[in-house]
Coordinates of N, CA and C and ligand atoms in Angstrom, one line a residue:
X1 N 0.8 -1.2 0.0 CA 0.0 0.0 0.0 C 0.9 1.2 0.0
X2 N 0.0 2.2 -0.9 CA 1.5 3.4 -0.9 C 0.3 4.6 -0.1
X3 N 1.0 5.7 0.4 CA 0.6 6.0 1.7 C 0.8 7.4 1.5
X4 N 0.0 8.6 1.0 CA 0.6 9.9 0.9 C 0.1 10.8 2.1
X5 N 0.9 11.5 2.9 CA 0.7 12.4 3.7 C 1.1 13.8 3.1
X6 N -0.2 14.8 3.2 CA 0.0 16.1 3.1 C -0.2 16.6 4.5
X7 N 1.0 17.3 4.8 CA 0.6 17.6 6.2 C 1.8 19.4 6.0
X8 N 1.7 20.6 6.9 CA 2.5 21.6 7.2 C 3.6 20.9 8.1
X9 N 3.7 20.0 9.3 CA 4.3 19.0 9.9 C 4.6 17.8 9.6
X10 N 5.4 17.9 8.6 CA 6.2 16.1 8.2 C 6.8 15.4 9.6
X11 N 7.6 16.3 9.9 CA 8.2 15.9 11.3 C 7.5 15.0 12.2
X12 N 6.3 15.5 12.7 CA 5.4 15.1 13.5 C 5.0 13.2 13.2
X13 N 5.5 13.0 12.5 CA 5.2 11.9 11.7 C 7.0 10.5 12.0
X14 N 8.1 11.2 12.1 CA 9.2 10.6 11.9 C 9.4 9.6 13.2
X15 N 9.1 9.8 14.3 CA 8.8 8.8 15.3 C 7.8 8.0 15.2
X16 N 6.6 8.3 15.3 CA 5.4 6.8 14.9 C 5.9 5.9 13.8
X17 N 6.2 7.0 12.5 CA 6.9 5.9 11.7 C 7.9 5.8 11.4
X18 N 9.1 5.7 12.4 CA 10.4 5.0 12.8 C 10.6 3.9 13.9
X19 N 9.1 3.5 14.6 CA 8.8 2.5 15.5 C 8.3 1.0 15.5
X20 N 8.6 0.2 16.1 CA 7.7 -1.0 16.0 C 7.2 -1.1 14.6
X21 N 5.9 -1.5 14.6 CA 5.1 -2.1 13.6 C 5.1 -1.4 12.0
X22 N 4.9 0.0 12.6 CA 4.7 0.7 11.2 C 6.5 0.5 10.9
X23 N 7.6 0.7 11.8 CA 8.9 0.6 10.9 C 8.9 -0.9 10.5
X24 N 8.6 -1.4 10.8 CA 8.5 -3.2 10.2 C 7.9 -3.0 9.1
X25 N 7.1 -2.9 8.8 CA 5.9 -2.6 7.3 C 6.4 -2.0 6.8
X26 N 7.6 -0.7 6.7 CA 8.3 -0.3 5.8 C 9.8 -0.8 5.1
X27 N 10.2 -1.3 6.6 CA 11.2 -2.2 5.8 C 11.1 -3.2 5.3
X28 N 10.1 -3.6 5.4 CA 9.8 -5.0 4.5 C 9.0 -4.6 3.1
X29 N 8.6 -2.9 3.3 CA 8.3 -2.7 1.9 C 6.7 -2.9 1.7
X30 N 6.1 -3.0 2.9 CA 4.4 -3.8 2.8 C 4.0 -2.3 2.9
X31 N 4.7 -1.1 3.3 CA 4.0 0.4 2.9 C 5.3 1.1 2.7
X32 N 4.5 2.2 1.3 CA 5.4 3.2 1.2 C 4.7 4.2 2.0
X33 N 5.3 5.1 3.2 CA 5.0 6.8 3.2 C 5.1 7.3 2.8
X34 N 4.7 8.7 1.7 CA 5.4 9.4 1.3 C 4.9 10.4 2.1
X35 N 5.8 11.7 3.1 CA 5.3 12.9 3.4 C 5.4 13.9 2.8
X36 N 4.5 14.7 2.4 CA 5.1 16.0 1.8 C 4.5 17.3 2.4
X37 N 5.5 18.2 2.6 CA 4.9 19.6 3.4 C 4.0 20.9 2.3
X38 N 2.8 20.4 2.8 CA 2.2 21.8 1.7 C 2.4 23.1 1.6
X39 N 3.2 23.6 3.2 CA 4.2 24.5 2.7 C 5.3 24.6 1.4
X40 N 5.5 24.4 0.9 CA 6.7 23.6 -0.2 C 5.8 24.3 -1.0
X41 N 4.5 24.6 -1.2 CA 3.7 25.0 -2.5 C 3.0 26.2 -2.2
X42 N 3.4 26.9 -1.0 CA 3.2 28.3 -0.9 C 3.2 28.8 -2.2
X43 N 2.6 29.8 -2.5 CA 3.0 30.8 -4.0 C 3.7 32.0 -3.4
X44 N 3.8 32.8 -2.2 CA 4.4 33.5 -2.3 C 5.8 33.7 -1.2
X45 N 6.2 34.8 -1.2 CA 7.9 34.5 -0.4 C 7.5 34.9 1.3
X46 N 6.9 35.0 1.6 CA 6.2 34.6 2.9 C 5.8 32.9 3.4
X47 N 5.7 32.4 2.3 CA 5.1 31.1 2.5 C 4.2 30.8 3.1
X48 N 2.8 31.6 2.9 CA 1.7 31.6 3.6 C 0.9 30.4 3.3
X49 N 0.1 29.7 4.0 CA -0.6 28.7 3.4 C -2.1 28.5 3.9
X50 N -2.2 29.9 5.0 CA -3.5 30.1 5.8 C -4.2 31.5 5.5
X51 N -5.2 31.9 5.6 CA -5.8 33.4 5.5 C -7.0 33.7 6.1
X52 N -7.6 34.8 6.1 CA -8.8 35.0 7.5 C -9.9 34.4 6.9
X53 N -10.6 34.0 7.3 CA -12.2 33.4 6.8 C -12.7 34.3 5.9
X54 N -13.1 34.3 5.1 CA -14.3 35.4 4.6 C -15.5 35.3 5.3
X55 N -16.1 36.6 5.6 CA -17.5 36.6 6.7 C -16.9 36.9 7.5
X56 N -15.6 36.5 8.3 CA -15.3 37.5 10.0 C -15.4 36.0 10.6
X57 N -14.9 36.3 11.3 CA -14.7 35.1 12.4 C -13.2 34.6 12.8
X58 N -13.2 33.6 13.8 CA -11.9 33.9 14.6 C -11.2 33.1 13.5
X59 N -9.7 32.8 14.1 CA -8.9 31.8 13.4 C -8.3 32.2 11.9
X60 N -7.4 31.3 11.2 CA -7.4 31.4 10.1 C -8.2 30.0 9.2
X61 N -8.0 30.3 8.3 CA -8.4 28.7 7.3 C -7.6 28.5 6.4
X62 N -6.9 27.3 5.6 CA -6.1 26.4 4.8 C -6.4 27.0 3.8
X63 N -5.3 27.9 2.7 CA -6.0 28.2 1.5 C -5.7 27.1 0.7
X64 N -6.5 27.1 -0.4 CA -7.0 26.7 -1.8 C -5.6 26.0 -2.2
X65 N -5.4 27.3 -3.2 CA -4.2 27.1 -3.5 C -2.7 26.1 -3.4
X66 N -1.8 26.7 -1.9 CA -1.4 25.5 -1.8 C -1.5 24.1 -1.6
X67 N -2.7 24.1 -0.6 CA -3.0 22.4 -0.8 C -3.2 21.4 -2.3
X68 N -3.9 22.0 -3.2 CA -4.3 21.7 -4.6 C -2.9 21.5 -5.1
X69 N -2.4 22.6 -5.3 CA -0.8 21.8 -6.2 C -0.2 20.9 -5.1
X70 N 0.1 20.6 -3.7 CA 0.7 20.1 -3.0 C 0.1 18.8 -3.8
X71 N -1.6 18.4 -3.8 CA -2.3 17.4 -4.1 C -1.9 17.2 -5.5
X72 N -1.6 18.0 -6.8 CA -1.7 17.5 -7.9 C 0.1 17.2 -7.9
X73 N 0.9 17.5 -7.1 CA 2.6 17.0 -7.3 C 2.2 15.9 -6.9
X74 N 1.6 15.5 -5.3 CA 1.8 14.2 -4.9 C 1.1 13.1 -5.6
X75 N 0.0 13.7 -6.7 CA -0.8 12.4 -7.2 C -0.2 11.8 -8.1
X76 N 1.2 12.5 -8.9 CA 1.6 12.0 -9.7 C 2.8 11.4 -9.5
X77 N 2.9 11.3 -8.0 CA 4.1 10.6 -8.1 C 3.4 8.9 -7.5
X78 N 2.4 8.7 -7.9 CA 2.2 7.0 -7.7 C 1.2 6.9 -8.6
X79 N 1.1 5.6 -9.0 CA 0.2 5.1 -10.3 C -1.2 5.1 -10.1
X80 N -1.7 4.8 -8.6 CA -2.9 4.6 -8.7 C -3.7 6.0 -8.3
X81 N -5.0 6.2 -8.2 CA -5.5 7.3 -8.0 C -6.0 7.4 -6.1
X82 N -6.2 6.4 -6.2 CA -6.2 6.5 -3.9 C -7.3 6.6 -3.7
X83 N -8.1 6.8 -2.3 CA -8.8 7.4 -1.7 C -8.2 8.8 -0.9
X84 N -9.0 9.6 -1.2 CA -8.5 10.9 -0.7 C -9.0 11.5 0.9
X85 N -8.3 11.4 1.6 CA -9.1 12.0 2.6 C -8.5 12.5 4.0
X86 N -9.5 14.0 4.1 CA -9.2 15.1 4.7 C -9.5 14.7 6.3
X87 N -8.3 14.6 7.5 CA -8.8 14.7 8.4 C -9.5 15.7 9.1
X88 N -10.6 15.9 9.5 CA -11.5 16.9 10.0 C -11.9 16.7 11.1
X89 N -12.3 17.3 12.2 CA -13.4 17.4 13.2 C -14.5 17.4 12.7
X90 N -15.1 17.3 11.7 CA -17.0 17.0 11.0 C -16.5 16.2 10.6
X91 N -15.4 15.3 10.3 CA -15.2 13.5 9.4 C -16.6 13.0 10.1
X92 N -16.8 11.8 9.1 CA -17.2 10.6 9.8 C -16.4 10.0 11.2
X93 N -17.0 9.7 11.8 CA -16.4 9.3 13.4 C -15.5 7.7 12.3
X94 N -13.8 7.4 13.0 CA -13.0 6.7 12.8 C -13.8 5.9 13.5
X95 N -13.2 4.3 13.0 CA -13.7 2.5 13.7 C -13.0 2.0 13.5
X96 N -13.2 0.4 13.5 CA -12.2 -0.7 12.7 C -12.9 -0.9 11.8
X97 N -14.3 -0.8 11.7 CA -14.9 -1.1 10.2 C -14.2 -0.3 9.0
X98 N -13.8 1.3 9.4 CA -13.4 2.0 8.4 C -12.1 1.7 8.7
X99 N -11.3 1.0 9.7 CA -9.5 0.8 9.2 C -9.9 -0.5 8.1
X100 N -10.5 -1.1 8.2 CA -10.5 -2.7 7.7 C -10.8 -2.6 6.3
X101 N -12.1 -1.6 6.4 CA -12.2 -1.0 4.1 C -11.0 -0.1 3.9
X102 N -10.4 0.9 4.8 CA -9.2 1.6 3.7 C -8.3 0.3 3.8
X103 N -7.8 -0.4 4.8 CA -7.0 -1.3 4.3 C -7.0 -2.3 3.2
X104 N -7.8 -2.7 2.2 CA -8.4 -2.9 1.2 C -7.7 -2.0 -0.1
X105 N -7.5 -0.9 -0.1 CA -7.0 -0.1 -1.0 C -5.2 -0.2 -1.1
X106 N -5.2 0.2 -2.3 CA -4.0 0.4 -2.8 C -3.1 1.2 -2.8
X107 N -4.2 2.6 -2.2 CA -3.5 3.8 -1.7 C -4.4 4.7 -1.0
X108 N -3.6 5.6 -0.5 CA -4.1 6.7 0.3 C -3.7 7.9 0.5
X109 N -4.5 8.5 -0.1 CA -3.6 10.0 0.2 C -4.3 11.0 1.3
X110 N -4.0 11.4 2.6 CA -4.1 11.4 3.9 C -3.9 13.6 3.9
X111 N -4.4 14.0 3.8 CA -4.6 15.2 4.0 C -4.5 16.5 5.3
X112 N -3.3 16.2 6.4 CA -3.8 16.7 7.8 C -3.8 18.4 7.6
X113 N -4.7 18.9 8.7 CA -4.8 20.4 8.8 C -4.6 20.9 9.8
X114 N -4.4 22.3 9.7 CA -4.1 23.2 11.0 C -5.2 24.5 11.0
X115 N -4.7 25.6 11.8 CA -5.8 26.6 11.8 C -7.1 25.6 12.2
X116 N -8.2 26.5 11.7 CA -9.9 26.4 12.2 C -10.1 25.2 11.1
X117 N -9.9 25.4 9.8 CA -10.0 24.4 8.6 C -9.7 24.5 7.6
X118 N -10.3 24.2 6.8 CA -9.8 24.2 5.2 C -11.0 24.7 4.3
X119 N -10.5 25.4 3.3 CA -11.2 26.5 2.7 C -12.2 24.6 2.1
X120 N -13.5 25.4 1.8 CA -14.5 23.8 1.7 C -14.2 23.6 0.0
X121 N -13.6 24.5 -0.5 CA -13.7 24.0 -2.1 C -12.2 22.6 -2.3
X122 N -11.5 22.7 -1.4 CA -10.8 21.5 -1.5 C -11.2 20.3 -1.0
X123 N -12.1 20.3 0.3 CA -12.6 19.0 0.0 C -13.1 19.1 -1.6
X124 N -14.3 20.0 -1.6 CA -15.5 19.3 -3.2 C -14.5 19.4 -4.4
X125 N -13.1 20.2 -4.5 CA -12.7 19.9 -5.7 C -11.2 19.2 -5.7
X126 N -11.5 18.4 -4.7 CA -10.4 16.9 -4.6 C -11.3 15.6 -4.5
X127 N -12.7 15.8 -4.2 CA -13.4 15.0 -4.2 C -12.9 14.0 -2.9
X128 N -12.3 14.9 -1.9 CA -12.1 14.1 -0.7 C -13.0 13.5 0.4
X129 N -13.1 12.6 1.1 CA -13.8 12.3 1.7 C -13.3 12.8 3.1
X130 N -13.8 13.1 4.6 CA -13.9 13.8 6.0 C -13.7 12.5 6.8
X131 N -12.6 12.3 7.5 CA -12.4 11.3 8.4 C -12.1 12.2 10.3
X132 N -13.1 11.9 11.2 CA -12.1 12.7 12.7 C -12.2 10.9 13.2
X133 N -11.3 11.6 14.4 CA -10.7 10.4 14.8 C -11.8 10.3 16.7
X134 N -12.7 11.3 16.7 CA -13.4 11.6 18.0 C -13.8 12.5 18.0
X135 N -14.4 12.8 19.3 CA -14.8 13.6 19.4 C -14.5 14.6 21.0
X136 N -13.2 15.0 20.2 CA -12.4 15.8 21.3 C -11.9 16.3 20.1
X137 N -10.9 18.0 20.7 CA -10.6 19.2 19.9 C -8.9 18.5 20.2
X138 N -8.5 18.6 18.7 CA -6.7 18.2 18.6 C -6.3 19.6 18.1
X139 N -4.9 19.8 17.9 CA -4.5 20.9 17.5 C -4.4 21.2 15.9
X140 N -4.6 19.5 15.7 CA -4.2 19.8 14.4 C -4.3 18.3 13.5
X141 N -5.0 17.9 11.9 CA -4.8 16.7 12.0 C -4.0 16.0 11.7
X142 N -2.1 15.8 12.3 CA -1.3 15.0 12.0 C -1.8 13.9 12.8
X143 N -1.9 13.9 14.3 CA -1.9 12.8 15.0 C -3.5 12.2 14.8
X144 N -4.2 12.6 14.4 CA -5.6 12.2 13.3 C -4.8 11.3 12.3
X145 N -4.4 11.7 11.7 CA -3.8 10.7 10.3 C -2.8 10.0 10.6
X146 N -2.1 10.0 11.9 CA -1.4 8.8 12.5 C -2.3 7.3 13.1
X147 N -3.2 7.9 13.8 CA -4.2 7.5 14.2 C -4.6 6.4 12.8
X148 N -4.9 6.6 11.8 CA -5.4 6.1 10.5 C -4.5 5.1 10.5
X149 N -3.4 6.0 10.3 CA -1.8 4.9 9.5 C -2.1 4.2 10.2
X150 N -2.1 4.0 11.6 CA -1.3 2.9 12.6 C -2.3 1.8 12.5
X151 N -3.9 2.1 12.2 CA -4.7 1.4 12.6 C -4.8 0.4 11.2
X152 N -4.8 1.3 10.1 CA -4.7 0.5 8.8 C -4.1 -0.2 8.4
X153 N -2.3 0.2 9.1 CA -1.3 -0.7 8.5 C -1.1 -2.1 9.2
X154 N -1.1 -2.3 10.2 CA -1.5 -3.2 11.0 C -2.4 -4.1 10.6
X155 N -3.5 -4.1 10.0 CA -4.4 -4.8 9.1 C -3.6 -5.4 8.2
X156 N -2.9 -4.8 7.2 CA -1.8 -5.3 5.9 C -1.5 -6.8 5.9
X157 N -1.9 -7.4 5.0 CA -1.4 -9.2 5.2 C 0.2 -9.2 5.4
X158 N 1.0 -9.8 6.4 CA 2.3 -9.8 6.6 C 2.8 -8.9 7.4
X159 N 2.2 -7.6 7.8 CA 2.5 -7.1 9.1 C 2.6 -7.3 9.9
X160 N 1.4 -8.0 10.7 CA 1.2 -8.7 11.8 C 2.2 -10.1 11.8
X161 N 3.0 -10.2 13.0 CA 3.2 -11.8 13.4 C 2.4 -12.9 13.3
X162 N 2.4 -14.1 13.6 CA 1.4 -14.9 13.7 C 0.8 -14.7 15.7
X163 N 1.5 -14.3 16.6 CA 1.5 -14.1 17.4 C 0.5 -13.2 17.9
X164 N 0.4 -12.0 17.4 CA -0.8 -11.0 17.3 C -1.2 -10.7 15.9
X165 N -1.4 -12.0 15.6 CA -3.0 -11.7 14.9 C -4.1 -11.2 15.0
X166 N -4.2 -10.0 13.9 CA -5.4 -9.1 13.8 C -6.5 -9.4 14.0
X167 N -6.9 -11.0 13.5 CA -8.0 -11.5 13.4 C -8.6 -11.8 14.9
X168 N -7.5 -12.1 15.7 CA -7.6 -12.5 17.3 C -8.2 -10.8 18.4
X169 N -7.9 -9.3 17.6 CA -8.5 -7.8 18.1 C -10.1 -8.5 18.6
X170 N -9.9 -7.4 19.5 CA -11.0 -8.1 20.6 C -12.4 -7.0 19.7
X171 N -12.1 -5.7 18.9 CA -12.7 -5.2 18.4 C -13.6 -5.5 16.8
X172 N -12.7 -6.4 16.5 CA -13.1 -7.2 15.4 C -14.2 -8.3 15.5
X173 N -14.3 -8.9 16.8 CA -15.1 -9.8 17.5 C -16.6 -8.9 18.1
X174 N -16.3 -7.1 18.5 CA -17.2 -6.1 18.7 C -17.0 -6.7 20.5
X175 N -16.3 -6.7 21.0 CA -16.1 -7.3 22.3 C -14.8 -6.4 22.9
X176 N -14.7 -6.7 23.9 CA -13.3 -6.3 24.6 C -12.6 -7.2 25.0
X177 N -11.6 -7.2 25.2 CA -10.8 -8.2 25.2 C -10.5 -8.8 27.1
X178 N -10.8 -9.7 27.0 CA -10.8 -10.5 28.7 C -9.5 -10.2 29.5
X179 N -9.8 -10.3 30.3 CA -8.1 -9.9 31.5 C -7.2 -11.0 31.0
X180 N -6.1 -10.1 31.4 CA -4.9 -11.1 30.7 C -3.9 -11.3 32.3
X181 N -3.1 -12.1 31.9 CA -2.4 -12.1 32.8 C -0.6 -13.1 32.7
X182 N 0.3 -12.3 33.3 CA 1.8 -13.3 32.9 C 2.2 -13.6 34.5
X183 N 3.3 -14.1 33.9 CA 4.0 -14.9 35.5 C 4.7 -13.0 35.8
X184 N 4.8 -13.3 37.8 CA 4.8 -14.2 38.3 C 3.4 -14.6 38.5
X185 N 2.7 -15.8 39.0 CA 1.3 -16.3 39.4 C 0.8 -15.7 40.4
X186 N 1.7 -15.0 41.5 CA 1.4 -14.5 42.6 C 2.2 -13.0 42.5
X187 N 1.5 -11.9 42.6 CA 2.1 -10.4 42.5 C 1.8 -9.7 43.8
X188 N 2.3 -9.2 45.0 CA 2.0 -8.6 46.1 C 0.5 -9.0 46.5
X189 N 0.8 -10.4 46.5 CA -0.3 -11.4 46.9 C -2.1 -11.2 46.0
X190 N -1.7 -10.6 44.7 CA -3.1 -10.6 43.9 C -2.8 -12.2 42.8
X191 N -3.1 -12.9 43.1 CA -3.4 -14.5 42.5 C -4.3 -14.2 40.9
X192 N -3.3 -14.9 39.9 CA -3.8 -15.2 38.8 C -5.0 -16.1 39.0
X193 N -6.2 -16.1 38.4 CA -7.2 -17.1 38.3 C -6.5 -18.5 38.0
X194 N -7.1 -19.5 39.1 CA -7.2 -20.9 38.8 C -6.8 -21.2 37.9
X195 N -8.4 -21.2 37.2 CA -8.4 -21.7 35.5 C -7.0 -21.5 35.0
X196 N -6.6 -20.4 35.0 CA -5.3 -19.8 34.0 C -4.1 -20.8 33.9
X197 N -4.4 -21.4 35.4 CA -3.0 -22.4 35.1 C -3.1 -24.0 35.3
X198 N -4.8 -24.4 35.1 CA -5.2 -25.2 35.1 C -4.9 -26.1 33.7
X199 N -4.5 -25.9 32.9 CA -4.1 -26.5 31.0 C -5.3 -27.1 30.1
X200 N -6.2 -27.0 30.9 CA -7.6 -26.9 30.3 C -8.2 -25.8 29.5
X201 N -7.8 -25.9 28.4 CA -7.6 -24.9 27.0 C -9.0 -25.2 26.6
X202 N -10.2 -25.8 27.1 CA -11.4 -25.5 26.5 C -12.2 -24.8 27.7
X203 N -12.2 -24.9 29.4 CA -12.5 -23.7 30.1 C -11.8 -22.7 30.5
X204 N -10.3 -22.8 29.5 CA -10.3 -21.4 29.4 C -10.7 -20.4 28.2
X205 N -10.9 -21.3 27.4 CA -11.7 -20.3 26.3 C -13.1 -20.2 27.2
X206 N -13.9 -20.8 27.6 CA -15.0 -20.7 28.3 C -14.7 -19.4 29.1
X207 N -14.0 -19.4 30.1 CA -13.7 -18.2 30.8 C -13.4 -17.3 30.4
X208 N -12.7 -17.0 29.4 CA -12.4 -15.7 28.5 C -13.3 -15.2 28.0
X209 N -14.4 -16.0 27.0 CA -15.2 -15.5 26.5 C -16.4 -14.8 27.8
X210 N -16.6 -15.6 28.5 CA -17.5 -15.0 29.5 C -17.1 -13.4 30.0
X211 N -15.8 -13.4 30.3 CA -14.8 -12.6 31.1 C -15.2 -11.1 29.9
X212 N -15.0 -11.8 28.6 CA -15.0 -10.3 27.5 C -16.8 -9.8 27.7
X213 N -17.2 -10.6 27.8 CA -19.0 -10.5 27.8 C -19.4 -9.8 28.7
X214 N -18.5 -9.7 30.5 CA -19.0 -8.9 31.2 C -18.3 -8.0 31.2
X215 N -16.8 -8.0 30.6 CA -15.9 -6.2 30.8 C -16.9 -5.7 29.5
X216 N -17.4 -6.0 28.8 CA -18.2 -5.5 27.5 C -19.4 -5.2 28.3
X217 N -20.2 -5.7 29.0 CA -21.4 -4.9 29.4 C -21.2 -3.9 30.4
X218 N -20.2 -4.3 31.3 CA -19.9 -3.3 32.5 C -18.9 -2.2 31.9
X219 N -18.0 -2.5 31.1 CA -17.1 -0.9 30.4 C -18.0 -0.9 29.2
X220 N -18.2 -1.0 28.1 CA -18.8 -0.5 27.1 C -20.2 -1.4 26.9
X221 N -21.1 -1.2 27.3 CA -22.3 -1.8 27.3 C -23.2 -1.2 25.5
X222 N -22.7 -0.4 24.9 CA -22.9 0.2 23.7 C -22.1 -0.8 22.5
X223 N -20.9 -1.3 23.2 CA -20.7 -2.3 21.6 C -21.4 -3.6 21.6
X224 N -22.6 -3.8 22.4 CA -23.5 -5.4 22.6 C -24.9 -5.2 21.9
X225 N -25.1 -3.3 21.5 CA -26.4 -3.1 21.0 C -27.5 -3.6 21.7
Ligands
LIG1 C1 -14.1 26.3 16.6 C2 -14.5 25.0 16.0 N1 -13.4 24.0 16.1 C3 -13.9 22.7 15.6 C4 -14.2 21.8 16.7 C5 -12.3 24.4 15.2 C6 -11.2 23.4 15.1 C7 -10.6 22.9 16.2 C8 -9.5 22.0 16.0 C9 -10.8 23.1 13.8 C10 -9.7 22.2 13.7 C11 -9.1 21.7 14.7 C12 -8.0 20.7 14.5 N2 -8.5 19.3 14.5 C13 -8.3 18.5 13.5 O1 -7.7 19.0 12.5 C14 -8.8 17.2 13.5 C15 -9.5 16.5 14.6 C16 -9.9 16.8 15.9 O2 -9.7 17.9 16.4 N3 -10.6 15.9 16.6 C17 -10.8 14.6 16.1 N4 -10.5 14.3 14.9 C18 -9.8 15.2 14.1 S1 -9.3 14.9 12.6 C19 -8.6 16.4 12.4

């Protein structure tokens, strides 16, 4: 999967993907990033890339302009045409249903913002689609579209170990995942359950499953519908 980030903050980006998982998936080549700063496409020697709203109001907004060429340099540097999309506070609310269909595609081109927003004729004339990651105020959407990466690439066939298999996400199942537990058996006298070290690998699937069914009603009682 090839992977385009428009972002004013490339930087913000060089640790999540110099780590673990996502640096695994690049050295093996299972994603390209490409970042590119839409500053870089300023038009003038200021390198402005924001301006005041028209109508009055606080903040600035993302002009036109730079983003559009930042968008028509980066589309030509990969073959396929992508899914386009602008991290926003009005996106569609992020899931795994939506990491599991972008991961499906062949590309992506990832749009983050600053200021209040983005002038609205780049969404309608990039034909991008509105992705937020919640519903809390971020400063900006780089860690929105890390958010995406991390969730999508991890999907990628060959990313994952066999070890943590994706398929095994307690989210995928619409559940939470049952209490876990490692050695020692005994920790400032709080005792691992029985079962756990009993080798009876069919009540402890029994118990796990129960175990996810009540942290699922008792912490998120909204993913049981
Ligand atoms: C005054 C109205 N604000 C909207 C709630 C303005 C505003 C605040 C923060 C506009 C942009 C931002 C920056 N946030 C993002 O770019 C963002 C975001 C977020 O703040 N929350 C959840 N998901 C996302 S995706 C991009």
């Amino acid at each position: 999967m090839r992977i385009d980030v428009l972002t004013l903050f490339p930087e913000m980006f060089q640790s999540p993907l110099g780590c673990s998982i996502l640096k695994r998936a690049r050295d093996n080549g299972l994603i390209d990033v490409v970042l590119t700063n839409i500053r870089d496409f300023a038009a003038d020697n200021y390198k402005r890339v924001d301006d005041k709203p028209y109508g009055g109001g606080p903040g600035m907004v993302m002009m036109p302009g730079p983003v559009f060429d930042c968008f028509e340099y980066v589309e030509k540097l990969g073959t396929e045409k992508g899914r386009v999309i602008l991290l926003t506070p009005q996106g569609q609310k992020f899931n795994q249903a939506k990491a599991a269909e972008l991961s499906k595609e062949g590309r992506l081109i990832l749009i983050a913002g600053r200021y209040e927003g983005f002038d609205e004729r780049i969404r309608i004339g990039l034909g991008a689609e509105q992705i937020s990651i919640g519903d809390y105020v971020l400063s900006g959407g780089e860690l929105a579209a890390m958010v995406v990466v991390d969730a999508v690439v991890r999907l990628l066939a060959g990313v994952l170990g066999d070890e943590d298999s994706a398929k095994d996400d307690s989210f995928s199942e619409g559940l939470l995942e049952y209490p876990q537990y490692t050695r020692p058996s005994s920790f400032r006298n709080m005792k691992v359950p029985e079962i756990l070290l009993s080798g009876d690998h069919g009540k402890i699937a029994e118990w796990r499953r129960r175990q996810a069914l009540e942290r699922t009603k008792k912490c998120r009682p909204d993913l049981l519908g």
